[in-house]
PDB file of C-alpha atoms in Angstrom:
ATOM      1  CA  UNK A 196     220.887-220.957  72.351  1.00 60.00           C
ATOM      2  CA  UNK A 197     224.417-222.356  72.652  1.00 69.00           C
ATOM      3  CA  UNK A 198     226.007-224.373  69.859  1.00 73.00           C
ATOM      4  CA  UNK A 199     226.259-227.369  72.185  1.00 79.00           C
ATOM      5  CA  UNK A 200     222.524-227.341  72.844  1.00 84.00           C
ATOM      6  CA  UNK A 201     221.786-227.000  69.137  1.00 83.00           C
ATOM      7  CA  UNK A 202     224.091-229.949  68.407  1.00 84.00           C
ATOM      8  CA  UNK A 203     222.369-232.036  71.097  1.00 89.00           C
ATOM      9  CA  UNK A 204     218.905-231.276  69.696  1.00 90.00           C
ATOM     10  CA  UNK A 205     220.050-232.000  66.130  1.00 88.00           C
ATOM     11  CA  UNK A 206     221.611-235.310  67.202  1.00 90.00           C
ATOM     12  CA  UNK A 207     218.524-236.236  69.208  1.00 94.00           C
ATOM     13  CA  UNK A 208     216.165-235.719  66.271  1.00 91.00           C
ATOM     14  CA  UNK A 209     218.415-237.700  63.922  1.00 89.00           C
ATOM     15  CA  UNK A 210     218.755-240.579  66.393  1.00 93.00           C
ATOM     16  CA  UNK A 211     215.078-240.613  67.383  1.00 94.00           C
ATOM     17  CA  UNK A 212     213.773-240.519  63.827  1.00 92.00           C
ATOM     18  CA  UNK A 213     216.445-242.901  62.577  1.00 90.00           C
ATOM     19  CA  UNK A 214     215.474-245.441  65.210  1.00 93.00           C
ATOM     20  CA  UNK A 215     211.770-244.971  64.485  1.00 94.00           C
ATOM     21  CA  UNK A 216     211.917-246.959  61.238  1.00 94.00           C
ATOM     22  CA  UNK A 217     213.355-249.925  63.131  1.00 93.00           C
ATOM     23  CA  UNK A 218     210.720-249.535  65.860  1.00 95.00           C
ATOM     24  CA  UNK A 219     207.988-249.553  63.193  1.00 96.00           C
ATOM     25  CA  UNK A 220     209.336-252.783  61.729  1.00 94.00           C
ATOM     26  CA  UNK A 221     209.476-254.403  65.190  1.00 93.00           C
ATOM     27  CA  UNK A 222     205.934-253.300  65.970  1.00 94.00           C
ATOM     28  CA  UNK A 223     204.613-254.506  62.622  1.00 94.00           C
ATOM     29  CA  UNK A 224     206.043-257.951  63.338  1.00 90.00           C
ATOM     30  CA  UNK A 225     203.783-258.080  66.397  1.00 90.00           C
ATOM     31  CA  UNK A 226     200.762-256.499  64.688  1.00 90.00           C
ATOM     32  CA  UNK A 227     201.080-257.546  61.026  1.00 88.00           C
ATOM     33  CA  UNK A 228     197.428-257.210  60.055  1.00 91.00           C
ATOM     34  CA  UNK A 229     196.844-253.700  61.374  1.00 94.00           C
ATOM     35  CA  UNK A 230     199.457-251.223  60.086  1.00 95.00           C
ATOM     36  CA  UNK A 231     197.053-248.262  59.974  1.00 96.00           C
ATOM     37  CA  UNK A 232     195.778-249.057  63.476  1.00 96.00           C
ATOM     38  CA  UNK A 233     199.394-249.189  64.683  1.00 96.00           C
ATOM     39  CA  UNK A 234     200.028-245.786  63.073  1.00 97.00           C
ATOM     40  CA  UNK A 235     196.857-244.434  64.711  1.00 97.00           C
ATOM     41  CA  UNK A 236     198.074-245.570  68.134  1.00 97.00           C
ATOM     42  CA  UNK A 237     201.389-243.787  67.570  1.00 96.00           C
ATOM     43  CA  UNK A 238     199.686-240.499  66.717  1.00 97.00           C
ATOM     44  CA  UNK A 239     196.987-240.714  69.392  1.00 97.00           C
ATOM     45  CA  UNK A 240     199.457-241.408  72.187  1.00 96.00           C
ATOM     46  CA  UNK A 241     201.802-238.705  70.894  1.00 96.00           C
ATOM     47  CA  UNK A 242     198.936-236.211  70.615  1.00 95.00           C
ATOM     48  CA  UNK A 243     197.689-236.903  74.132  1.00 95.00           C
ATOM     49  CA  UNK A 244     201.185-236.070  75.398  1.00 94.00           C
ATOM     50  CA  UNK A 245     201.976-233.231  72.974  1.00 92.00           C
ATOM     51  CA  UNK A 246     198.818-231.087  73.257  1.00 91.00           C
ATOM     52  CA  UNK A 247     199.079-230.453  77.038  1.00 91.00           C
ATOM     53  CA  UNK A 248     202.844-229.980  76.624  1.00 88.00           C
ATOM     54  CA  UNK A 249     202.205-227.375  73.904  1.00 85.00           C
ATOM     55  CA  UNK A 250     199.844-225.511  76.234  1.00 85.00           C
ATOM     56  CA  UNK A 251     202.655-225.275  78.799  1.00 86.00           C
ATOM     57  CA  UNK A 252     205.441-224.492  76.330  1.00 79.00           C
ATOM     58  CA  UNK A 253     203.575-221.873  74.302  1.00 76.00           C
ATOM     59  CA  UNK A 254     202.203-220.144  77.369  1.00 67.00           C
ATOM     60  CA  UNK A 255     200.125-217.660  75.364  1.00 60.00           C
ATOM     61  CA  UNK A 256     196.484-218.688  75.765  1.00 62.00           C
ATOM     62  CA  UNK A 257     195.604-217.362  72.308  1.00 67.00           C
ATOM     63  CA  UNK A 258     198.318-219.259  70.412  1.00 77.00           C
ATOM     64  CA  UNK A 259     198.087-222.887  71.543  1.00 80.00           C
ATOM     65  CA  UNK A 260     194.481-223.448  70.410  1.00 85.00           C
ATOM     66  CA  UNK A 261     193.344-223.026  66.774  1.00 86.00           C
ATOM     67  CA  UNK A 262     190.907-220.138  66.492  1.00 86.00           C
ATOM     68  CA  UNK A 263     190.971-218.611  63.017  1.00 85.00           C
ATOM     69  CA  UNK A 264     190.125-220.211  59.683  1.00 86.00           C
ATOM     70  CA  UNK A 265     193.816-220.265  58.764  1.00 84.00           C
ATOM     71  CA  UNK A 266     194.646-221.993  62.062  1.00 87.00           C
ATOM     72  CA  UNK A 267     192.180-224.776  61.342  1.00 91.00           C
ATOM     73  CA  UNK A 268     193.389-225.103  57.746  1.00 89.00           C
ATOM     74  CA  UNK A 269     197.019-225.494  58.905  1.00 88.00           C
ATOM     75  CA  UNK A 270     196.022-228.105  61.510  1.00 91.00           C
ATOM     76  CA  UNK A 271     193.880-229.836  58.882  1.00 90.00           C
ATOM     77  CA  UNK A 272     196.741-229.983  56.377  1.00 87.00           C
ATOM     78  CA  UNK A 273     198.966-231.396  59.080  1.00 89.00           C
ATOM     79  CA  UNK A 274     196.451-234.021  60.204  1.00 93.00           C
ATOM     80  CA  UNK A 275     195.479-235.113  56.705  1.00 93.00           C
ATOM     81  CA  UNK A 276     198.913-235.151  55.071  1.00 91.00           C
ATOM     82  CA  UNK A 277     201.926-234.711  57.383  1.00 88.00           C
ATOM     83  CA  UNK A 278     200.794-236.899  60.286  1.00 92.00           C
ATOM     84  CA  UNK A 279     197.787-238.956  59.168  1.00 94.00           C
ATOM     85  CA  UNK A 280     198.396-239.686  55.501  1.00 93.00           C
ATOM     86  CA  UNK A 281     202.175-239.962  55.761  1.00 94.00           C
ATOM     87  CA  UNK A 282     202.096-242.352  58.733  1.00 95.00           C
ATOM     88  CA  UNK A 283     199.376-244.558  57.245  1.00 96.00           C
ATOM     89  CA  UNK A 284     201.356-244.993  54.013  1.00 96.00           C
ATOM     90  CA  UNK A 285     204.673-245.299  55.861  1.00 95.00           C
ATOM     91  CA  UNK A 286     203.472-248.084  58.167  1.00 97.00           C
ATOM     92  CA  UNK A 287     201.652-249.888  55.353  1.00 95.00           C
ATOM     93  CA  UNK A 288     204.654-249.638  53.022  1.00 94.00           C
ATOM     94  CA  UNK A 289     207.194-250.794  55.562  1.00 94.00           C
ATOM     95  CA  UNK A 290     205.480-254.171  55.747  1.00 92.00           C
ATOM     96  CA  UNK A 291     207.152-255.032  52.440  1.00 91.00           C
ATOM     97  CA  UNK A 292     210.572-253.345  52.505  1.00 89.00           C
ATOM     98  CA  UNK A 293     213.470-252.998  54.928  1.00 86.00           C
ATOM     99  CA  UNK A 294     213.794-250.201  57.466  1.00 88.00           C
ATOM    100  CA  UNK A 295     216.737-248.685  55.565  1.00 83.00           C
ATOM    101  CA  UNK A 296     214.864-248.555  52.262  1.00 83.00           C
ATOM    102  CA  UNK A 297     211.919-246.954  54.066  1.00 87.00           C
ATOM    103  CA  UNK A 298     214.047-244.219  55.616  1.00 85.00           C
ATOM    104  CA  UNK A 299     215.840-243.396  52.366  1.00 81.00           C
ATOM    105  CA  UNK A 300     212.668-243.205  50.277  1.00 83.00           C
ATOM    106  CA  UNK A 301     210.977-241.125  52.961  1.00 88.00           C
ATOM    107  CA  UNK A 302     213.951-238.721  52.950  1.00 80.00           C
ATOM    108  CA  UNK A 303     212.972-237.708  49.406  1.00 79.00           C
ATOM    109  CA  UNK A 304     210.212-235.438  50.775  1.00 80.00           C
ATOM    110  CA  UNK A 305     212.316-232.202  50.834  1.00 77.00           C
ATOM    111  CA  UNK A 306     213.187-232.698  47.159  1.00 75.00           C
ATOM    112  CA  UNK A 307     209.527-233.293  46.308  1.00 78.00           C
ATOM    113  CA  UNK A 308     208.569-230.197  48.321  1.00 76.00           C
ATOM    114  CA  UNK A 309     210.990-228.084  46.267  1.00 71.00           C
ATOM    115  CA  UNK A 310     209.388-229.245  43.019  1.00 74.00           C
ATOM    116  CA  UNK A 311     205.873-228.824  44.389  1.00 75.00           C
ATOM    117  CA  UNK A 312     206.564-225.316  45.696  1.00 70.00           C
ATOM    118  CA  UNK A 313     207.561-224.266  42.175  1.00 67.00           C
ATOM    119  CA  UNK A 314     204.047-225.174  41.041  1.00 68.00           C
ATOM    120  CA  UNK A 315     202.041-223.946  44.020  1.00 66.00           C
ATOM    121  CA  UNK A 316     204.005-220.856  45.071  1.00 60.00           C
ATOM    122  CA  UNK A 317     204.407-218.412  42.117  1.00 55.00           C
ATOM    123  CA  UNK A 318     207.599-216.806  43.461  1.00 55.00           C
ATOM    124  CA  UNK A 319     209.304-220.195  43.872  1.00 55.00           C
ATOM    125  CA  UNK A 320     210.131-220.856  40.223  1.00 58.00           C
ATOM    126  CA  UNK A 321     212.179-223.996  39.592  1.00 59.00           C
ATOM    127  CA  UNK A 322     215.576-223.099  38.157  1.00 68.00           C
ATOM    128  CA  UNK A 323     217.540-225.394  35.852  1.00 71.00           C
ATOM    129  CA  UNK A 324     219.840-226.396  38.724  1.00 73.00           C
ATOM    130  CA  UNK A 325     216.869-227.193  40.960  1.00 67.00           C
ATOM    131  CA  UNK A 326     215.264-229.190  38.160  1.00 72.00           C
ATOM    132  CA  UNK A 327     218.442-231.255  37.835  1.00 75.00           C
ATOM    133  CA  UNK A 328     218.342-231.795  41.586  1.00 72.00           C
ATOM    134  CA  UNK A 329     214.772-233.081  41.430  1.00 71.00           C
ATOM    135  CA  UNK A 330     215.715-235.421  38.567  1.00 76.00           C
ATOM    136  CA  UNK A 331     218.669-236.740  40.576  1.00 76.00           C
ATOM    137  CA  UNK A 332     216.357-237.397  43.505  1.00 73.00           C
ATOM    138  CA  UNK A 333     213.999-239.361  41.285  1.00 74.00           C
ATOM    139  CA  UNK A 334     216.947-241.242  39.789  1.00 78.00           C
ATOM    140  CA  UNK A 335     218.008-242.156  43.320  1.00 75.00           C
ATOM    141  CA  UNK A 336     214.606-243.711  43.904  1.00 71.00           C
ATOM    142  CA  UNK A 337     214.922-245.703  40.678  1.00 71.00           C
ATOM    143  CA  UNK A 338     218.354-247.007  41.748  1.00 73.00           C
ATOM    144  CA  UNK A 339     216.978-248.075  45.130  1.00 70.00           C
ATOM    145  CA  UNK A 340     213.891-249.659  43.630  1.00 63.00           C
ATOM    146  CA  UNK A 341     215.979-251.307  40.832  1.00 61.00           C
ATOM    147  CA  UNK A 342     212.739-252.224  39.051  1.00 53.00           C
ATOM    148  CA  UNK A 343     212.590-255.677  37.519  1.00 50.00           C
ATOM    149  CA  UNK A 344     209.833-255.978  34.869  1.00 49.00           C
ATOM    150  CA  UNK A 345     209.390-259.652  35.774  1.00 49.00           C
ATOM    151  CA  UNK A 346     208.590-258.687  39.382  1.00 49.00           C
ATOM    152  CA  UNK A 347     206.620-255.528  38.684  1.00 50.00           C
ATOM    153  CA  UNK A 348     203.497-255.340  40.806  1.00 55.00           C
ATOM    154  CA  UNK A 349     204.885-257.505  43.599  1.00 69.00           C
ATOM    155  CA  UNK A 350     204.815-256.776  47.304  1.00 78.00           C
ATOM    156  CA  UNK A 351     208.216-255.050  47.263  1.00 76.00           C
ATOM    157  CA  UNK A 352     207.088-252.663  44.521  1.00 80.00           C
ATOM    158  CA  UNK A 353     203.866-251.952  46.405  1.00 87.00           C
ATOM    159  CA  UNK A 354     205.859-251.088  49.517  1.00 88.00           C
ATOM    160  CA  UNK A 355     208.073-248.665  47.609  1.00 85.00           C
ATOM    161  CA  UNK A 356     205.072-246.965  46.011  1.00 89.00           C
ATOM    162  CA  UNK A 357     203.386-246.561  49.408  1.00 94.00           C
ATOM    163  CA  UNK A 358     206.561-245.072  50.889  1.00 92.00           C
ATOM    164  CA  UNK A 359     206.884-242.613  48.022  1.00 88.00           C
ATOM    165  CA  UNK A 360     203.267-241.702  48.696  1.00 93.00           C
ATOM    166  CA  UNK A 361     204.216-241.012  52.315  1.00 93.00           C
ATOM    167  CA  UNK A 362     207.015-238.673  51.174  1.00 89.00           C
ATOM    168  CA  UNK A 363     204.599-236.902  48.821  1.00 90.00           C
ATOM    169  CA  UNK A 364     202.108-236.462  51.684  1.00 90.00           C
ATOM    170  CA  UNK A 365     204.704-234.706  53.832  1.00 87.00           C
ATOM    171  CA  UNK A 366     205.677-232.453  50.924  1.00 84.00           C
ATOM    172  CA  UNK A 367     202.051-231.586  50.089  1.00 86.00           C
ATOM    173  CA  UNK A 368     201.253-230.840  53.716  1.00 83.00           C
ATOM    174  CA  UNK A 369     204.357-228.708  54.200  1.00 79.00           C
ATOM    175  CA  UNK A 370     203.902-226.646  51.041  1.00 78.00           C
ATOM    176  CA  UNK A 371     200.119-226.411  51.357  1.00 75.00           C
ATOM    177  CA  UNK A 372     200.164-225.144  54.926  1.00 73.00           C
ATOM    178  CA  UNK A 373     202.582-222.356  53.915  1.00 71.00           C
ATOM    179  CA  UNK A 374     199.808-220.830  51.826  1.00 73.00           C
ATOM    180  CA  UNK A 375     197.834-220.001  54.972  1.00 74.00           C
ATOM    181  CA  UNK A 376     199.616-217.725  57.490  1.00 75.00           C
ATOM    182  CA  UNK A 377     198.283-218.824  60.863  1.00 76.00           C
ATOM    183  CA  UNK A 378     198.335-217.276  64.327  1.00 80.00           C
ATOM    184  CA  UNK A 379     198.637-220.586  66.161  1.00 86.00           C
ATOM    185  CA  UNK A 380     202.118-221.543  67.386  1.00 85.00           C
ATOM    186  CA  UNK A 381     203.886-224.127  65.187  1.00 84.00           C
ATOM    187  CA  UNK A 382     204.460-226.592  68.027  1.00 86.00           C
ATOM    188  CA  UNK A 383     200.809-226.284  69.027  1.00 88.00           C
ATOM    189  CA  UNK A 384     199.507-226.784  65.489  1.00 88.00           C
ATOM    190  CA  UNK A 385     201.705-229.866  65.100  1.00 89.00           C
ATOM    191  CA  UNK A 386     200.447-231.250  68.413  1.00 92.00           C
ATOM    192  CA  UNK A 387     196.828-230.840  67.352  1.00 93.00           C
ATOM    193  CA  UNK A 388     197.665-232.370  63.959  1.00 93.00           C
ATOM    194  CA  UNK A 389     199.084-235.435  65.739  1.00 94.00           C
ATOM    195  CA  UNK A 390     195.921-235.898  67.784  1.00 96.00           C
ATOM    196  CA  UNK A 391     193.541-235.240  64.878  1.00 96.00           C
ATOM    197  CA  UNK A 392     195.627-237.412  62.557  1.00 96.00           C
ATOM    198  CA  UNK A 393     195.415-240.245  65.073  1.00 96.00           C
ATOM    199  CA  UNK A 394     191.633-239.985  65.229  1.00 97.00           C
ATOM    200  CA  UNK A 395     191.473-239.936  61.425  1.00 97.00           C
ATOM    201  CA  UNK A 396     193.630-243.074  61.161  1.00 97.00           C
ATOM    202  CA  UNK A 397     191.650-244.889  63.858  1.00 97.00           C
ATOM    203  CA  UNK A 398     188.496-244.352  61.802  1.00 97.00           C
ATOM    204  CA  UNK A 399     190.360-245.379  58.636  1.00 97.00           C
ATOM    205  CA  UNK A 400     191.622-248.592  60.265  1.00 96.00           C
ATOM    206  CA  UNK A 401     188.066-249.432  61.325  1.00 96.00           C
ATOM    207  CA  UNK A 402     186.761-248.725  57.797  1.00 96.00           C
ATOM    208  CA  UNK A 403     189.473-250.986  56.318  1.00 96.00           C
ATOM    209  CA  UNK A 404     188.409-253.804  58.599  1.00 94.00           C
ATOM    210  CA  UNK A 405     191.695-254.002  60.476  1.00 94.00           C
ATOM    211  CA  UNK A 406     191.508-255.838  63.822  1.00 92.00           C
ATOM    212  CA  UNK A 407     191.338-253.098  66.460  1.00 89.00           C
ATOM    213  CA  UNK A 408     192.743-255.299  69.186  1.00 88.00           C
ATOM    214  CA  UNK A 409     196.039-255.576  71.039  1.00 89.00           C
ATOM    215  CA  UNK A 410     195.352-259.061  72.378  1.00 83.00           C
ATOM    216  CA  UNK A 411     198.216-260.528  70.334  1.00 79.00           C
ATOM    217  CA  UNK A 412     200.652-257.709  71.139  1.00 84.00           C
ATOM    218  CA  UNK A 413     203.473-258.517  73.525  1.00 85.00           C
ATOM    219  CA  UNK A 414     205.901-256.487  75.591  1.00 91.00           C
ATOM    220  CA  UNK A 415     208.109-255.747  72.575  1.00 92.00           C
ATOM    221  CA  UNK A 416     205.210-254.117  70.767  1.00 93.00           C
ATOM    222  CA  UNK A 417     204.437-251.806  73.672  1.00 95.00           C
ATOM    223  CA  UNK A 418     208.079-250.778  73.943  1.00 94.00           C
ATOM    224  CA  UNK A 419     208.161-249.964  70.213  1.00 95.00           C
ATOM    225  CA  UNK A 420     204.897-248.011  70.495  1.00 96.00           C
ATOM    226  CA  UNK A 421     206.154-246.041  73.487  1.00 96.00           C
ATOM    227  CA  UNK A 422     209.379-245.221  71.667  1.00 96.00           C
ATOM    228  CA  UNK A 423     207.547-244.135  68.514  1.00 96.00           C
ATOM    229  CA  UNK A 424     204.924-242.030  70.265  1.00 96.00           C
ATOM    230  CA  UNK A 425     206.998-240.379  72.979  1.00 95.00           C
ATOM    231  CA  UNK A 426     210.683-240.325  71.968  1.00 95.00           C
ATOM    232  CA  UNK A 427     210.325-240.230  68.157  1.00 95.00           C
ATOM    233  CA  UNK A 428     207.192-238.089  67.915  1.00 94.00           C
ATOM    234  CA  UNK A 429     206.123-235.985  70.904  1.00 92.00           C
ATOM    235  CA  UNK A 430     209.647-235.075  72.072  1.00 92.00           C
ATOM    236  CA  UNK A 431     211.318-235.190  68.650  1.00 91.00           C
ATOM    237  CA  UNK A 432     208.803-232.788  67.086  1.00 86.00           C
ATOM    238  CA  UNK A 433     209.316-230.270  69.890  1.00 85.00           C
ATOM    239  CA  UNK A 434     213.085-230.569  69.397  1.00 87.00           C
ATOM    240  CA  UNK A 435     212.680-230.230  65.618  1.00 85.00           C
ATOM    241  CA  UNK A 436     210.614-227.051  65.778  1.00 82.00           C
ATOM    242  CA  UNK A 437     212.875-225.621  68.476  1.00 83.00           C
ATOM    243  CA  UNK A 438     215.735-226.078  65.999  1.00 82.00           C
ATOM    244  CA  UNK A 439     213.730-224.322  63.282  1.00 78.00           C
ATOM    245  CA  UNK A 440     213.159-221.370  65.608  1.00 73.00           C
ATOM    246  CA  UNK A 441     216.861-221.196  66.465  1.00 78.00           C
ATOM    247  CA  UNK A 442     218.713-222.013  63.240  1.00 72.00           C
ATOM    248  CA  UNK A 443     216.039-221.797  60.548  1.00 69.00           C
ATOM    249  CA  UNK A 444     214.134-224.344  58.475  1.00 66.00           C
ATOM    250  CA  UNK A 445     216.882-224.791  55.857  1.00 64.00           C
ATOM    251  CA  UNK A 446     219.528-225.888  58.336  1.00 71.00           C
ATOM    252  CA  UNK A 447     217.063-228.032  60.277  1.00 74.00           C
ATOM    253  CA  UNK A 448     215.943-229.840  57.109  1.00 74.00           C
ATOM    254  CA  UNK A 449     219.449-231.277  56.824  1.00 74.00           C
ATOM    255  CA  UNK A 450     218.575-233.656  59.680  1.00 80.00           C
ATOM    256  CA  UNK A 451     216.558-235.658  57.130  1.00 79.00           C
ATOM    257  CA  UNK A 452     219.815-236.835  55.569  1.00 75.00           C
ATOM    258  CA  UNK A 453     221.323-238.083  58.809  1.00 81.00           C
ATOM    259  CA  UNK A 454     218.217-240.143  59.629  1.00 84.00           C
ATOM    260  CA  UNK A 455     218.834-242.890  56.989  1.00 82.00           C
ATOM    261  CA  UNK A 456     222.403-243.291  58.223  1.00 83.00           C
ATOM    262  CA  UNK A 457     221.150-243.913  61.759  1.00 85.00           C
ATOM    263  CA  UNK A 458     218.478-246.278  60.464  1.00 86.00           C
ATOM    264  CA  UNK A 459     221.017-248.279  58.456  1.00 84.00           C
ATOM    265  CA  UNK A 460     223.287-248.774  61.470  1.00 84.00           C
ATOM    266  CA  UNK A 461     220.457-249.645  63.874  1.00 87.00           C
ATOM    267  CA  UNK A 462     218.728-252.005  61.419  1.00 86.00           C
ATOM    268  CA  UNK A 463     221.959-253.900  60.788  1.00 83.00           C
ATOM    269  CA  UNK A 464     222.590-254.237  64.524  1.00 83.00           C
ATOM    270  CA  UNK A 465     219.084-255.176  65.655  1.00 83.00           C
ATOM    271  CA  UNK A 466     217.311-256.615  62.610  1.00 83.00           C
ATOM    272  CA  UNK A 467     220.204-258.068  60.589  1.00 83.00           C
ATOM    273  CA  UNK A 468     218.926-256.199  57.540  1.00 80.00           C
ATOM    274  CA  UNK A 469     221.364-255.981  54.620  1.00 77.00           C
ATOM    275  CA  UNK A 470     223.009-252.730  53.537  1.00 76.00           C
ATOM    276  CA  UNK A 471     223.093-253.024  49.749  1.00 78.00           C
ATOM    277  CA  UNK A 472     225.046-251.086  47.134  1.00 81.00           C
ATOM    278  CA  UNK A 473     221.863-249.834  45.326  1.00 77.00           C
ATOM    279  CA  UNK A 474     220.601-248.474  48.650  1.00 76.00           C
ATOM    280  CA  UNK A 475     223.829-246.554  49.320  1.00 81.00           C
ATOM    281  CA  UNK A 476     224.058-245.299  45.724  1.00 82.00           C
ATOM    282  CA  UNK A 477     220.417-244.252  45.657  1.00 78.00           C
ATOM    283  CA  UNK A 478     220.763-242.380  48.935  1.00 78.00           C
ATOM    284  CA  UNK A 479     223.836-240.576  47.580  1.00 83.00           C
ATOM    285  CA  UNK A 480     221.855-239.470  44.502  1.00 79.00           C
ATOM    286  CA  UNK A 481     218.974-238.216  46.672  1.00 76.00           C
ATOM    287  CA  UNK A 482     221.399-236.213  48.833  1.00 77.00           C
ATOM    288  CA  UNK A 483     222.995-234.727  45.710  1.00 80.00           C
ATOM    289  CA  UNK A 484     219.532-233.898  44.415  1.00 75.00           C
ATOM    290  CA  UNK A 485     218.686-232.122  47.660  1.00 71.00           C
ATOM    291  CA  UNK A 486     221.940-230.137  47.564  1.00 72.00           C
ATOM    292  CA  UNK A 487     221.268-228.990  44.002  1.00 74.00           C
ATOM    293  CA  UNK A 488     217.587-228.277  44.596  1.00 65.00           C
ATOM    294  CA  UNK A 489     218.562-226.149  47.600  1.00 64.00           C
ATOM    295  CA  UNK A 490     221.859-224.840  46.199  1.00 66.00           C
ATOM    296  CA  UNK A 491     221.448-221.250  47.362  1.00 64.00           C
ATOM    297  CA  UNK A 492     220.476-222.233  50.882  1.00 58.00           C
ATOM    298  CA  UNK A 493     223.377-224.658  51.175  1.00 58.00           C
ATOM    299  CA  UNK A 494     225.773-222.026  49.825  1.00 60.00           C
ATOM    300  CA  UNK A 495     224.633-219.599  52.538  1.00 59.00           C
ATOM    301  CA  UNK A 496     225.152-222.267  55.187  1.00 53.00           C
ATOM    302  CA  UNK A 497     228.736-222.887  54.022  1.00 52.00           C
ATOM    303  CA  UNK A 498     229.605-219.209  53.583  1.00 52.00           C
TER     304      UNK A 498
END
C-alpha cells in the first residue's frame, strides 16, 4: 500500500472518530432520555452494513463467520466490552460533559490496556518507565476532572466516571480477546461484535425503561445517527483494521491521539464548546503517558 493511501486512511479515521463525539452530543440533544437506545441504534445500523461488507471483503467463506470456540469468545469480548459496554457508557457519560472532555478521557484506553496487559499477559511485565507512563495518564485524567470536593458526586463527575468506564471497557476487550487466538478475520469479528453489541444494548435500553421511540427525533438526529453508524463506525473500522494490517497495531494506535484534536476543533466550530487549559494540559499528560508506556514501540517508529 502506498504512503499516500496510508495517510488518507489515517486521516479519515482521525476525522471520522473525532467528529463522532460531536455527532453523539447533537444526537443526545434530540434524544436526551435514551442514551443507551441511541448507542444501540448506532451499533445495529453499523452492524447491518458491516457484516455483509465483511463477507465481501474477507472473501474466504470460512473466515467471515465465527465457527470455533475462540471465534465466539473474541466476538463476545468485542460485543460485551469494545462495542456494547464502551458505547453504552460513552453515550451515557457524554450527557454531562463536553465533546472534547469525552474524547480526551476516552483516549486513555491504550494506557489502561498497557497496565492491564501487565496483569493479564505474563510476558507483558510493566517496567518502571511504563508504570510512570500509566501514572502520568491517570494524572492527566485528574487534571481534566479537576475534582472539587464541594461538587463531588454531581452530574459532571458522574459523566467523567462513565467515560473512564468506557475507556476501561475498550482496554478489557482488547486485552481479553488477545488471549484467544481466533481463525475468524479481524474485520469480520468486529462486524459481528457491532451487530451483537447493538442487540445487547437494545435489550439493555428496554430493561432500563428508556423510551424506545424516535417520534421526537428530527432530521438532525437522523443525520447524526447516519454519520455515527456509517462514516464513524462501519467505514472507519474497516479503515482502522486495514491500517493495522498494513502498518501494524502500534502505529495505528497513534490515531487515538489525533482524535481529541479533531473533536476540539469541530466542537468549538459547531457547538461553541470551550477549550480550557485543564483540558489541554490533561491531554498533554495522557499523550506523555502513552509515549512512556509504549516507549520501545515509539522508539522503533522513530528509528
